[in-house]
Structure formats: C-alpha cells, structure tokens
C-alpha cells in the first residue's frame, strides 16, 4: 500500500474543500450574516490541514486499484467530516450527527434532509448545501485530476472508483483531458440552467442554488415546498435540465467531437428516455382518472418522474398522495436511476439493460440449447468482466439493502417508511414515501439509523465497492513479499 500517495491526495482534498468554503463565506459577507465566522474558521482549518498533509510530496507516485479505492473512499469520508463543521460551528444544526448527515446527503447528491425549517437557515448555509451537490456531482477526485498533472499516469483508478456506472474509460487520449472536458460540459450545462432560471421568477440567489442542486442531481431546495411555489416555466426548465444531467456524458462527448450519429445510437440513452416517457404517460393517465387538469397532471408527472429517475429529489407535489399504481412506478424509477456516466444515482439504466439482456439470452438458450448467442451492449459484444462486475454489484447492492433495512427497522417505523428510506438513501434520491415522503424528512430517525443512511449514501454514490474495500480487513492487510 502506497500510504504516502494516499496522505498526499487527502491533503489535496482537504485544501480543495477549504477553498470551496470561500463561496458560502462570500455569501455570508454579501448578506452580512454572522454565520460567515464559522465558514472562515472551517475554511482556514481545511486549508491548513491540506497544506500540512501535502508539505512533503510522495517519493513514489505509483498506485494501483487498491490505493485508488482507498483514496476515493477516504476522500469522501474526509470531505464529509470537515464539510459538516460549518453547519455545527454556526449553531444552525443542534448536533454534529445531524450536520454530518446533512452534508453527506449534500456531497453524495442525495438531498435527504434532517432540517425541519429550511427557510430559517442562513443564505451562506443554503449555498453550502446546494454547492455541495455541485462538488459531489461529478466527483471531487475527478475535479482534482482536471486541475493537477497526471499522477504517474494511473489516475484511471480514481475515475473508476468514483465515477458512477459499470465502466469508465478515457474519452480523449489523456485522462486529465477527459476530466477537464467532463467539468467543462458540467459547468456549461450548469451556467445554461442558471441563465434560464434567472429569466423566470427566481431571484439570482435561488437560481444559483437551484442550478447547483440540479447539476449534481441533488435536490436540496431553499424552501419548505421545494419547487412547488415556482411558476410552470421554472418547473419545466428544471425538468429539462434534470433529464439532461441524467444522460450519460459520453453522449455529450460524441456531440462535441461531431460524432452525432454515434451519439444518437447510444442504447442506454434511448432506454433512459423511453422508460421516462412511458412512466410519465402512465402516471399522467392514472392521476387524471382521479380528477384535475390533464396538462397540470402532465407537468407534475413529468417533473416528479424526472426528479426521481435522475435521483434529484426536487418536489412540486406530494406524490405520496398519488394512487398506488403511480407510487409503484415511482419506486421502480428509484431503483432504475439515471444513466451510467451521469451525475444521477440508482442501479443505472445500463445495468438494467445488461440484466434484462442476460435473462433474454438465458431463456433463448433454454429453448434452443444448440444456438449460441453473443450478449451485446451498445452494439458491441459485452466483455465478460463487465457482466461479472454488474452481477457482483447487484449482489452487493441487495446485501447492503437487506442489512440496512434490518438495522433501521429497529426504529419501529412502518414497512413503507423503512423500505423507502433505505431505498432513497442507497440510491441517492432523497424523498421516499410515508414518513420520509416529499413533505417529510429524516430527523425522526435514531442516530444509529442516521449513520446507516450515511453509509448507504456514500456507498450508493461511490458504486458500493470503495466503501466495502474501506471496511474490509483484507484490504488493509499488507501484501506478503
């Protein structure tokens, strides 16, 4: 294990977190808020800690998959621990556990909250909550790769451990250029949404916060009713951008490099949009049967389906009041999630495609044993290691879900609350149903359950394995020479 490179990368992460805290500090100064003192102190602490950890550069800059998983997992734990400090130091959250839950939810782009009165929070804290979505959306290590020279040419291990989806590869010859291009696309889409929202009924501050939260598919809002009080124009803009941020970013790479034919042939994007369109149509018809205007119901169904499928978590209506059929479809979207290589969570559309194609192939083999069919994905033969990784992911996912469900059930809430609370955190969605529905929060759970949820949020954002590696005794053991 190359501990020096791990120490050095953690120092860079701490330093970057301190720099990022300057934005809420600026907001505090702008609005003349006393909470700015907390952000100044915490920012200074993070920067000093970062400088101390990076004071001595590692002699050996080579690292492999194990170091990659360790750095990613420890980095996310570190930014959560230090990122929660301003919430607690400012006194806006009563306990450090609640502050930690809130920032873990922010960085992992989950959007689940323990705050009972979000409108009472300072502007600086509202900004830090939303900005944490933007920081975590594409990944803090991806951002570092974009800024720093390549570390030994092995930064692909960081990308693989941090980027959501079955597989990650280089889109351009150098990994650093890939990371830069990712953030250029990410920032450009964020700015475009900000401009559109600023022309609506949102003020500049709310538009900026909403853009950060949408870009990271996070869902922290500045108001108790989330996006319910804003105009149809604003809700439509947010719907469109939620779907755009849920698309596989390979799609944008291909468009940039003028390979539009290849871009529009991406199977995952077609499935993603098709699933969304079908669910929106079914929910619209289902809730219209109970009454209401068809166009209004279509707007609500489109917004909530996009919010849940992309795991953003914004709300305009309390979908917990919808018919059981519509709520069942919402649970299905929670499980499926967005595309691989996007800022969204969930199992991912690509994995669902792989599982369904595998079942179809097995059925064909049972009917025609002599017929050999090659499993294909994105018009190419599916490598065995990708299929194996997808299957192991599902096993690990189900195992974590079951264990989490059992532990959280100790709080003795109803089954719907417990089930959807675990589902919402493990899939980085935010709202669930019943006592964790769109108009509820997670404050009512015990500290034990909150720590389970925090682990689930981190595991869900990091595709499970980095967190499992971090708690695995075998991973910490030294290799025998």
XYZ file of C-alpha atoms in Angstrom:
481
model
C 0.000 0.000 0.000
C 1.381 3.381 -1.023
C 0.394 5.364 2.105
C 2.306 8.459 1.019
C 0.167 8.976 -2.094
C -2.980 8.412 -0.006
C -1.832 11.021 2.527
C -0.937 13.462 -0.244
C -4.274 13.079 -2.068
C -6.209 13.520 1.177
C -4.282 16.733 1.743
C -5.304 17.994 -1.677
C -8.932 17.098 -0.959
C -8.842 18.967 2.359
C -7.270 22.008 0.705
C -9.869 21.960 -2.092
C -12.709 21.703 0.444
C -11.362 24.755 2.264
C -11.221 26.710 -0.980
C -14.803 25.692 -1.814
C -15.954 27.049 1.560
C -14.947 30.510 0.400
C -18.140 30.666 -1.693
C -20.544 30.440 1.304
C -18.157 32.768 3.157
C -18.559 35.318 0.357
C -22.354 34.874 0.522
C -22.245 35.470 4.292
C -20.291 38.687 3.762
C -22.686 39.745 0.995
C -25.745 39.226 3.202
C -23.930 40.394 6.376
C -24.552 37.131 8.223
C -22.770 36.128 11.426
C -22.504 32.545 10.154
C -19.629 33.744 7.989
C -17.324 33.411 11.012
C -17.956 29.651 11.094
C -17.144 29.312 7.393
C -13.986 31.405 7.791
C -12.735 29.252 10.676
C -13.588 25.952 8.981
C -12.141 27.045 5.656
C -8.901 28.058 7.363
C -8.743 24.725 9.193
C -9.218 22.734 5.958
C -6.613 24.760 4.070
C -4.036 24.463 6.870
C -4.694 20.720 7.215
C -4.322 20.346 3.472
C -1.038 22.229 3.446
C 0.340 20.105 6.288
C -0.604 16.850 4.562
C 0.902 17.964 1.237
C 4.010 19.571 2.718
C 6.104 16.570 1.714
C 5.435 15.182 -1.734
C 5.480 11.378 -2.054
C 8.646 9.878 -3.478
C 6.685 7.041 -5.028
C 3.765 8.310 -7.107
C 2.705 4.922 -8.450
C -0.526 3.389 -7.221
C -2.947 0.689 -8.230
C -6.601 -0.276 -7.837
C -6.392 -0.801 -4.051
C -4.910 2.659 -3.454
C -7.474 4.108 -5.860
C -10.389 2.669 -3.883
C -8.833 3.762 -0.581
C -8.182 7.319 -1.739
C -11.697 7.728 -3.110
C -13.452 6.276 -0.054
C -11.283 8.148 2.470
C -11.589 11.387 0.473
C -15.372 11.256 0.646
C -15.287 10.478 4.350
C -12.868 13.383 4.890
C -14.864 15.991 2.930
C -17.955 14.894 4.836
C -16.283 15.235 8.236
C -14.832 18.678 7.528
C -17.734 19.814 5.349
C -20.144 19.301 8.260
C -18.172 21.560 10.600
C -19.659 24.919 9.460
C -23.193 23.594 9.996
C -22.339 22.645 13.585
C -19.997 25.533 14.456
C -22.541 28.099 13.233
C -25.147 26.564 15.541
C -27.657 26.017 12.740
C -27.675 22.271 13.421
C -28.061 21.092 17.007
C -25.822 18.036 16.778
C -22.744 17.109 14.771
C -24.523 13.893 13.722
C -27.289 15.917 12.067
C -24.744 18.260 10.489
C -22.811 15.257 9.168
C -25.984 13.649 7.810
C -26.902 16.861 6.000
C -23.511 17.315 4.322
C -23.138 13.619 3.434
C -26.540 13.934 1.802
C -25.258 17.043 0.024
C -21.953 15.683 -1.269
C -23.483 12.364 -2.332
C -26.214 14.331 -4.160
C -28.934 12.546 -2.178
C -30.929 15.514 -0.923
C -32.348 13.782 2.168
C -32.526 16.293 4.991
C -32.896 16.396 8.760
C -33.742 20.111 8.739
C -37.293 20.878 9.899
C -37.263 24.552 8.855
C -35.035 25.048 5.827
C -36.257 28.612 5.338
C -34.734 29.563 8.714
C -31.222 28.688 7.511
C -28.794 31.448 6.585
C -28.022 32.255 2.951
C -24.462 31.006 3.450
C -25.645 27.615 4.698
C -28.241 27.333 1.952
C -25.458 27.981 -0.550
C -23.115 25.430 1.070
C -25.882 22.798 0.966
C -26.549 23.359 -2.725
C -22.899 23.840 -3.684
C -22.058 20.519 -2.012
C -24.276 18.871 -4.648
C -22.241 20.503 -7.396
C -18.937 19.455 -5.805
C -20.055 15.862 -5.365
C -21.994 15.579 -8.604
C -19.068 14.908 -10.897
C -16.711 13.857 -8.108
C -14.072 15.653 -6.072
C -11.271 13.384 -7.339
C -12.325 13.985 -10.937
C -12.013 17.701 -10.222
C -8.522 17.219 -8.790
C -7.491 15.173 -11.833
C -8.682 18.024 -14.051
C -6.576 20.564 -12.125
C -3.403 18.601 -11.421
C -0.794 16.985 -13.640
C -1.275 13.263 -14.131
C -0.013 11.306 -11.120
C 2.056 8.508 -12.565
C -0.383 8.053 -15.448
C -2.634 5.905 -13.265
C -5.478 8.306 -12.426
C -7.876 5.971 -14.231
C -8.084 4.076 -10.928
C -9.573 7.188 -9.281
C -12.029 7.672 -12.132
C -13.147 4.045 -11.992
C -13.678 4.168 -8.244
C -15.537 7.498 -8.210
C -17.483 7.708 -11.486
C -20.984 6.220 -11.495
C -21.565 3.341 -13.897
C -20.433 -0.151 -14.874
C -17.224 1.005 -16.594
C -15.107 4.093 -17.098
C -12.581 4.718 -19.806
C -10.688 7.511 -21.473
C -12.736 9.657 -23.834
C -9.676 11.556 -25.038
C -6.025 10.398 -25.085
C -5.078 11.752 -21.643
C -7.126 11.097 -18.516
C -6.545 14.661 -17.331
C -8.072 15.977 -20.551
C -11.058 13.663 -20.048
C -11.601 15.096 -16.560
C -11.273 18.665 -17.857
C -13.771 18.032 -20.622
C -16.184 16.482 -18.135
C -16.082 19.597 -15.975
C -16.366 21.939 -18.943
C -19.567 20.168 -20.008
C -20.790 20.077 -16.400
C -20.103 23.787 -15.839
C -21.571 24.808 -19.200
C -24.846 22.999 -18.522
C -24.970 24.489 -15.018
C -24.476 28.005 -16.372
C -27.097 27.468 -19.075
C -29.666 26.404 -16.477
C -28.774 29.377 -14.274
C -29.437 31.766 -17.169
C -32.796 30.164 -17.972
C -33.873 30.205 -14.321
C -32.756 33.802 -13.818
C -35.112 34.851 -16.625
C -38.014 33.244 -14.752
C -39.462 34.025 -11.338
C -36.373 33.012 -9.354
C -34.034 35.607 -7.903
C -30.310 35.314 -8.627
C -29.502 33.542 -5.356
C -32.263 30.941 -5.709
C -31.396 30.398 -9.380
C -27.758 29.730 -8.494
C -28.646 27.321 -5.688
C -31.195 25.502 -7.850
C -28.675 25.204 -10.696
C -26.042 23.698 -8.398
C -28.600 21.284 -6.950
C -29.942 20.257 -10.367
C -26.485 19.817 -11.877
C -25.492 17.441 -9.095
C -28.947 15.816 -9.248
C -29.060 16.508 -5.523
C -32.345 18.202 -4.694
C -31.726 20.494 -1.716
C -34.188 23.355 -2.040
C -34.294 26.751 -0.355
C -37.963 26.485 0.580
C -40.147 24.086 2.512
C -42.207 23.178 -0.558
C -39.056 22.630 -2.667
C -40.038 23.870 -6.164
C -43.806 23.862 -5.621
C -44.209 27.633 -5.340
C -42.405 28.469 -8.576
C -44.006 29.034 -11.970
C -44.685 26.424 -14.635
C -41.840 27.935 -16.700
C -39.342 27.387 -13.876
C -40.571 23.847 -13.234
C -40.303 22.968 -16.939
C -36.747 24.360 -17.122
C -35.708 22.310 -14.102
C -37.396 19.200 -15.555
C -35.441 19.528 -18.801
C -32.113 20.057 -17.057
C -32.693 17.206 -14.601
C -33.073 14.905 -17.597
C -30.009 16.428 -19.297
C -27.827 15.826 -16.232
C -29.131 12.263 -16.021
C -27.842 11.402 -19.508
C -24.590 9.505 -19.999
C -21.929 12.180 -20.537
C -20.460 10.080 -23.362
C -23.405 11.437 -25.345
C -22.075 14.979 -24.953
C -18.502 13.892 -25.726
C -19.645 12.492 -29.061
C -21.654 15.607 -29.880
C -18.657 17.829 -29.110
C -16.426 15.768 -31.385
C -19.061 15.929 -34.147
C -19.928 12.266 -33.971
C -23.666 12.836 -33.665
C -24.573 9.590 -35.452
C -22.751 7.609 -32.774
C -24.237 9.770 -30.031
C -27.814 9.075 -31.054
C -27.094 5.361 -31.353
C -26.231 5.003 -27.654
C -28.634 2.323 -26.428
C -28.630 3.479 -22.831
C -29.818 6.975 -23.761
C -32.652 5.501 -25.839
C -33.723 3.242 -22.971
C -33.429 6.105 -20.479
C -35.684 8.419 -22.475
C -38.107 5.612 -23.380
C -38.562 4.484 -19.767
C -39.103 8.084 -18.719
C -41.675 8.780 -21.456
C -43.648 5.598 -20.739
C -43.758 6.224 -16.982
C -44.791 9.872 -17.428
C -47.634 8.823 -19.746
C -48.850 6.093 -17.368
C -48.735 8.318 -14.276
C -50.478 11.179 -16.090
C -53.339 8.897 -17.133
C -53.539 7.331 -13.679
C -53.726 10.563 -11.676
C -56.033 12.210 -14.248
C -58.599 9.495 -13.556
C -58.916 10.984 -10.067
C -59.536 14.448 -11.481
C -57.611 17.586 -12.239
C -56.417 19.256 -15.412
C -54.634 16.979 -17.912
C -51.833 19.473 -18.662
C -51.269 20.199 -14.975
C -51.095 16.479 -14.241
C -48.692 16.004 -17.172
C -46.439 18.764 -15.814
C -46.438 17.242 -12.329
C -45.863 13.712 -13.628
C -43.032 14.873 -15.892
C -41.335 16.841 -13.110
C -41.629 14.170 -10.409
C -40.655 11.313 -12.729
C -37.571 13.244 -13.874
C -36.739 14.148 -10.281
C -36.946 10.550 -9.059
C -35.384 8.841 -12.093
C -32.402 11.186 -12.101
C -32.356 10.875 -8.281
C -32.522 14.662 -7.906
C -35.285 14.742 -5.331
C -36.954 18.092 -6.036
C -40.710 18.152 -5.463
C -43.632 20.187 -6.781
C -46.410 17.976 -5.408
C -46.707 15.380 -2.664
C -46.589 12.244 -4.806
C -47.184 10.202 -1.661
C -50.864 11.129 -2.218
C -50.903 9.614 -5.709
C -52.642 6.276 -6.387
C -50.756 3.091 -5.517
C -50.074 2.366 -9.194
C -48.313 5.714 -9.666
C -46.352 5.341 -6.419
C -45.261 1.866 -7.531
C -43.918 3.345 -10.761
C -42.038 5.948 -8.739
C -40.427 3.185 -6.653
C -39.444 1.462 -9.908
C -37.760 4.668 -11.101
C -35.953 4.950 -7.751
C -34.414 1.543 -8.332
C -33.529 2.057 -12.005
C -31.982 5.503 -11.630
C -30.230 7.507 -14.333
C -27.566 6.647 -16.919
C -24.058 5.478 -16.144
C -21.535 8.280 -16.506
C -24.069 10.902 -15.373
C -24.478 12.687 -12.047
C -27.513 10.540 -11.193
C -27.724 7.599 -8.816
C -29.606 4.305 -8.706
C -28.635 0.947 -10.149
C -28.285 2.696 -13.552
C -30.127 2.095 -16.819
C -27.094 0.367 -18.329
C -27.064 -2.329 -15.645
C -30.814 -2.867 -16.006
C -30.220 -3.350 -19.735
C -27.474 -5.886 -19.049
C -29.654 -7.838 -16.612
C -32.641 -7.939 -18.987
C -30.482 -8.952 -21.940
C -28.884 -11.672 -19.835
C -32.302 -13.064 -18.903
C -33.381 -12.990 -22.552
C -30.209 -14.804 -23.609
C -30.685 -17.464 -20.928
C -34.297 -18.047 -21.990
C -33.210 -18.419 -25.608
C -30.522 -20.865 -24.535
C -33.075 -22.959 -22.624
C -35.340 -23.123 -25.665
C -32.538 -23.592 -28.200
C -29.545 -25.168 -26.378
C -27.522 -25.506 -29.570
C -27.982 -21.884 -30.552
C -25.063 -19.684 -29.481
C -25.927 -16.028 -28.988
C -23.353 -13.416 -28.020
C -24.553 -10.910 -25.426
C -24.140 -7.416 -26.867
C -24.231 -3.987 -25.271
C -24.052 -0.673 -27.150
C -23.764 -2.641 -30.406
C -20.624 -4.438 -29.212
C -20.023 -7.851 -27.612
C -20.299 -7.477 -23.851
C -16.963 -8.292 -22.145
C -17.220 -10.980 -19.504
C -15.617 -8.769 -16.840
C -18.318 -6.104 -17.309
C -21.079 -8.718 -16.943
C -19.340 -10.191 -13.907
C -18.943 -6.740 -12.339
C -22.629 -5.932 -12.933
C -23.740 -9.194 -11.320
C -21.487 -8.737 -8.285
C -22.714 -5.157 -7.934
C -26.316 -6.396 -7.732
C -25.400 -8.967 -5.066
C -23.553 -6.342 -3.007
C -26.379 -3.833 -3.517
C -29.045 -6.277 -2.303
C -26.887 -7.374 0.644
C -26.362 -3.782 1.848
C -30.046 -3.039 1.334
C -31.153 -6.031 3.416
C -28.709 -5.346 6.276
C -29.626 -1.642 6.306
C -33.340 -2.429 6.271
C -32.980 -4.765 9.251
C -30.979 -2.242 11.310
C -33.256 0.713 10.503
C -36.312 -1.405 11.345
C -35.165 -1.182 14.997
C -36.682 2.320 14.989
C -40.065 0.556 14.609
C -41.495 2.676 11.801
C -43.907 1.162 9.290
C -42.573 -1.001 6.466
C -43.145 1.578 3.723
C -41.199 4.225 5.640
C -38.306 1.900 6.436
C -38.145 0.357 2.959
C -38.245 3.616 1.025
C -35.906 5.396 3.478
C -33.193 2.820 2.760
C -34.048 2.852 -0.948
C -33.914 6.663 -1.079
C -30.506 6.870 0.613
C -28.815 3.905 -1.083
C -29.947 5.203 -4.478
C -29.150 8.851 -3.594
C -32.703 10.015 -4.249
C -33.761 11.971 -1.162
C -37.515 11.622 -0.619
C -39.242 8.285 -0.165
C -42.811 7.540 0.911
C -44.870 7.744 4.118
C -42.810 9.310 6.955
C -39.934 10.102 4.553
C -42.209 11.373 1.780
C -41.722 14.582 -0.232
C -43.050 16.824 2.565
C -41.254 14.917 5.364
C -37.598 14.492 6.425
C -35.216 12.084 8.193
C -34.997 13.928 11.511
C -37.231 11.391 13.272
C -34.753 8.506 12.936
C -32.284 7.476 15.647
C -28.586 8.316 15.389
C -27.858 4.654 14.613
C -30.201 4.743 11.620
C -28.731 8.057 10.505
C -25.240 6.517 10.422
C -26.615 3.585 8.430
C -28.159 6.055 5.995
C -24.860 7.952 5.751
C -23.015 4.746 4.884
C -25.707 3.907 2.326
C -25.474 7.364 0.740
C -21.700 7.099 0.410
C -21.914 3.505 -0.840
C -24.581 4.447 -3.370
C -22.637 7.438 -4.689
C -19.364 5.508 -4.951
C -20.906 2.409 -6.545
C -20.593 0.426 -3.301
C -17.147 -1.179 -3.702
C -14.883 1.664 -2.450
C -16.808 1.711 0.848
C -16.685 -2.089 1.109
C -12.952 -2.026 0.447
C -12.520 0.614 3.149
C -14.177 -1.565 5.819
C -12.588 -4.810 4.619
C -9.779 -6.086 6.918
C -8.220 -7.934 3.974
C -7.781 -4.665 2.075
C -5.807 -3.134 4.942
C -3.517 -6.137 5.288
C -0.004 -5.786 3.907
C 0.849 -7.869 0.887
C 3.288 -10.699 1.523
C 6.543 -10.242 -0.264
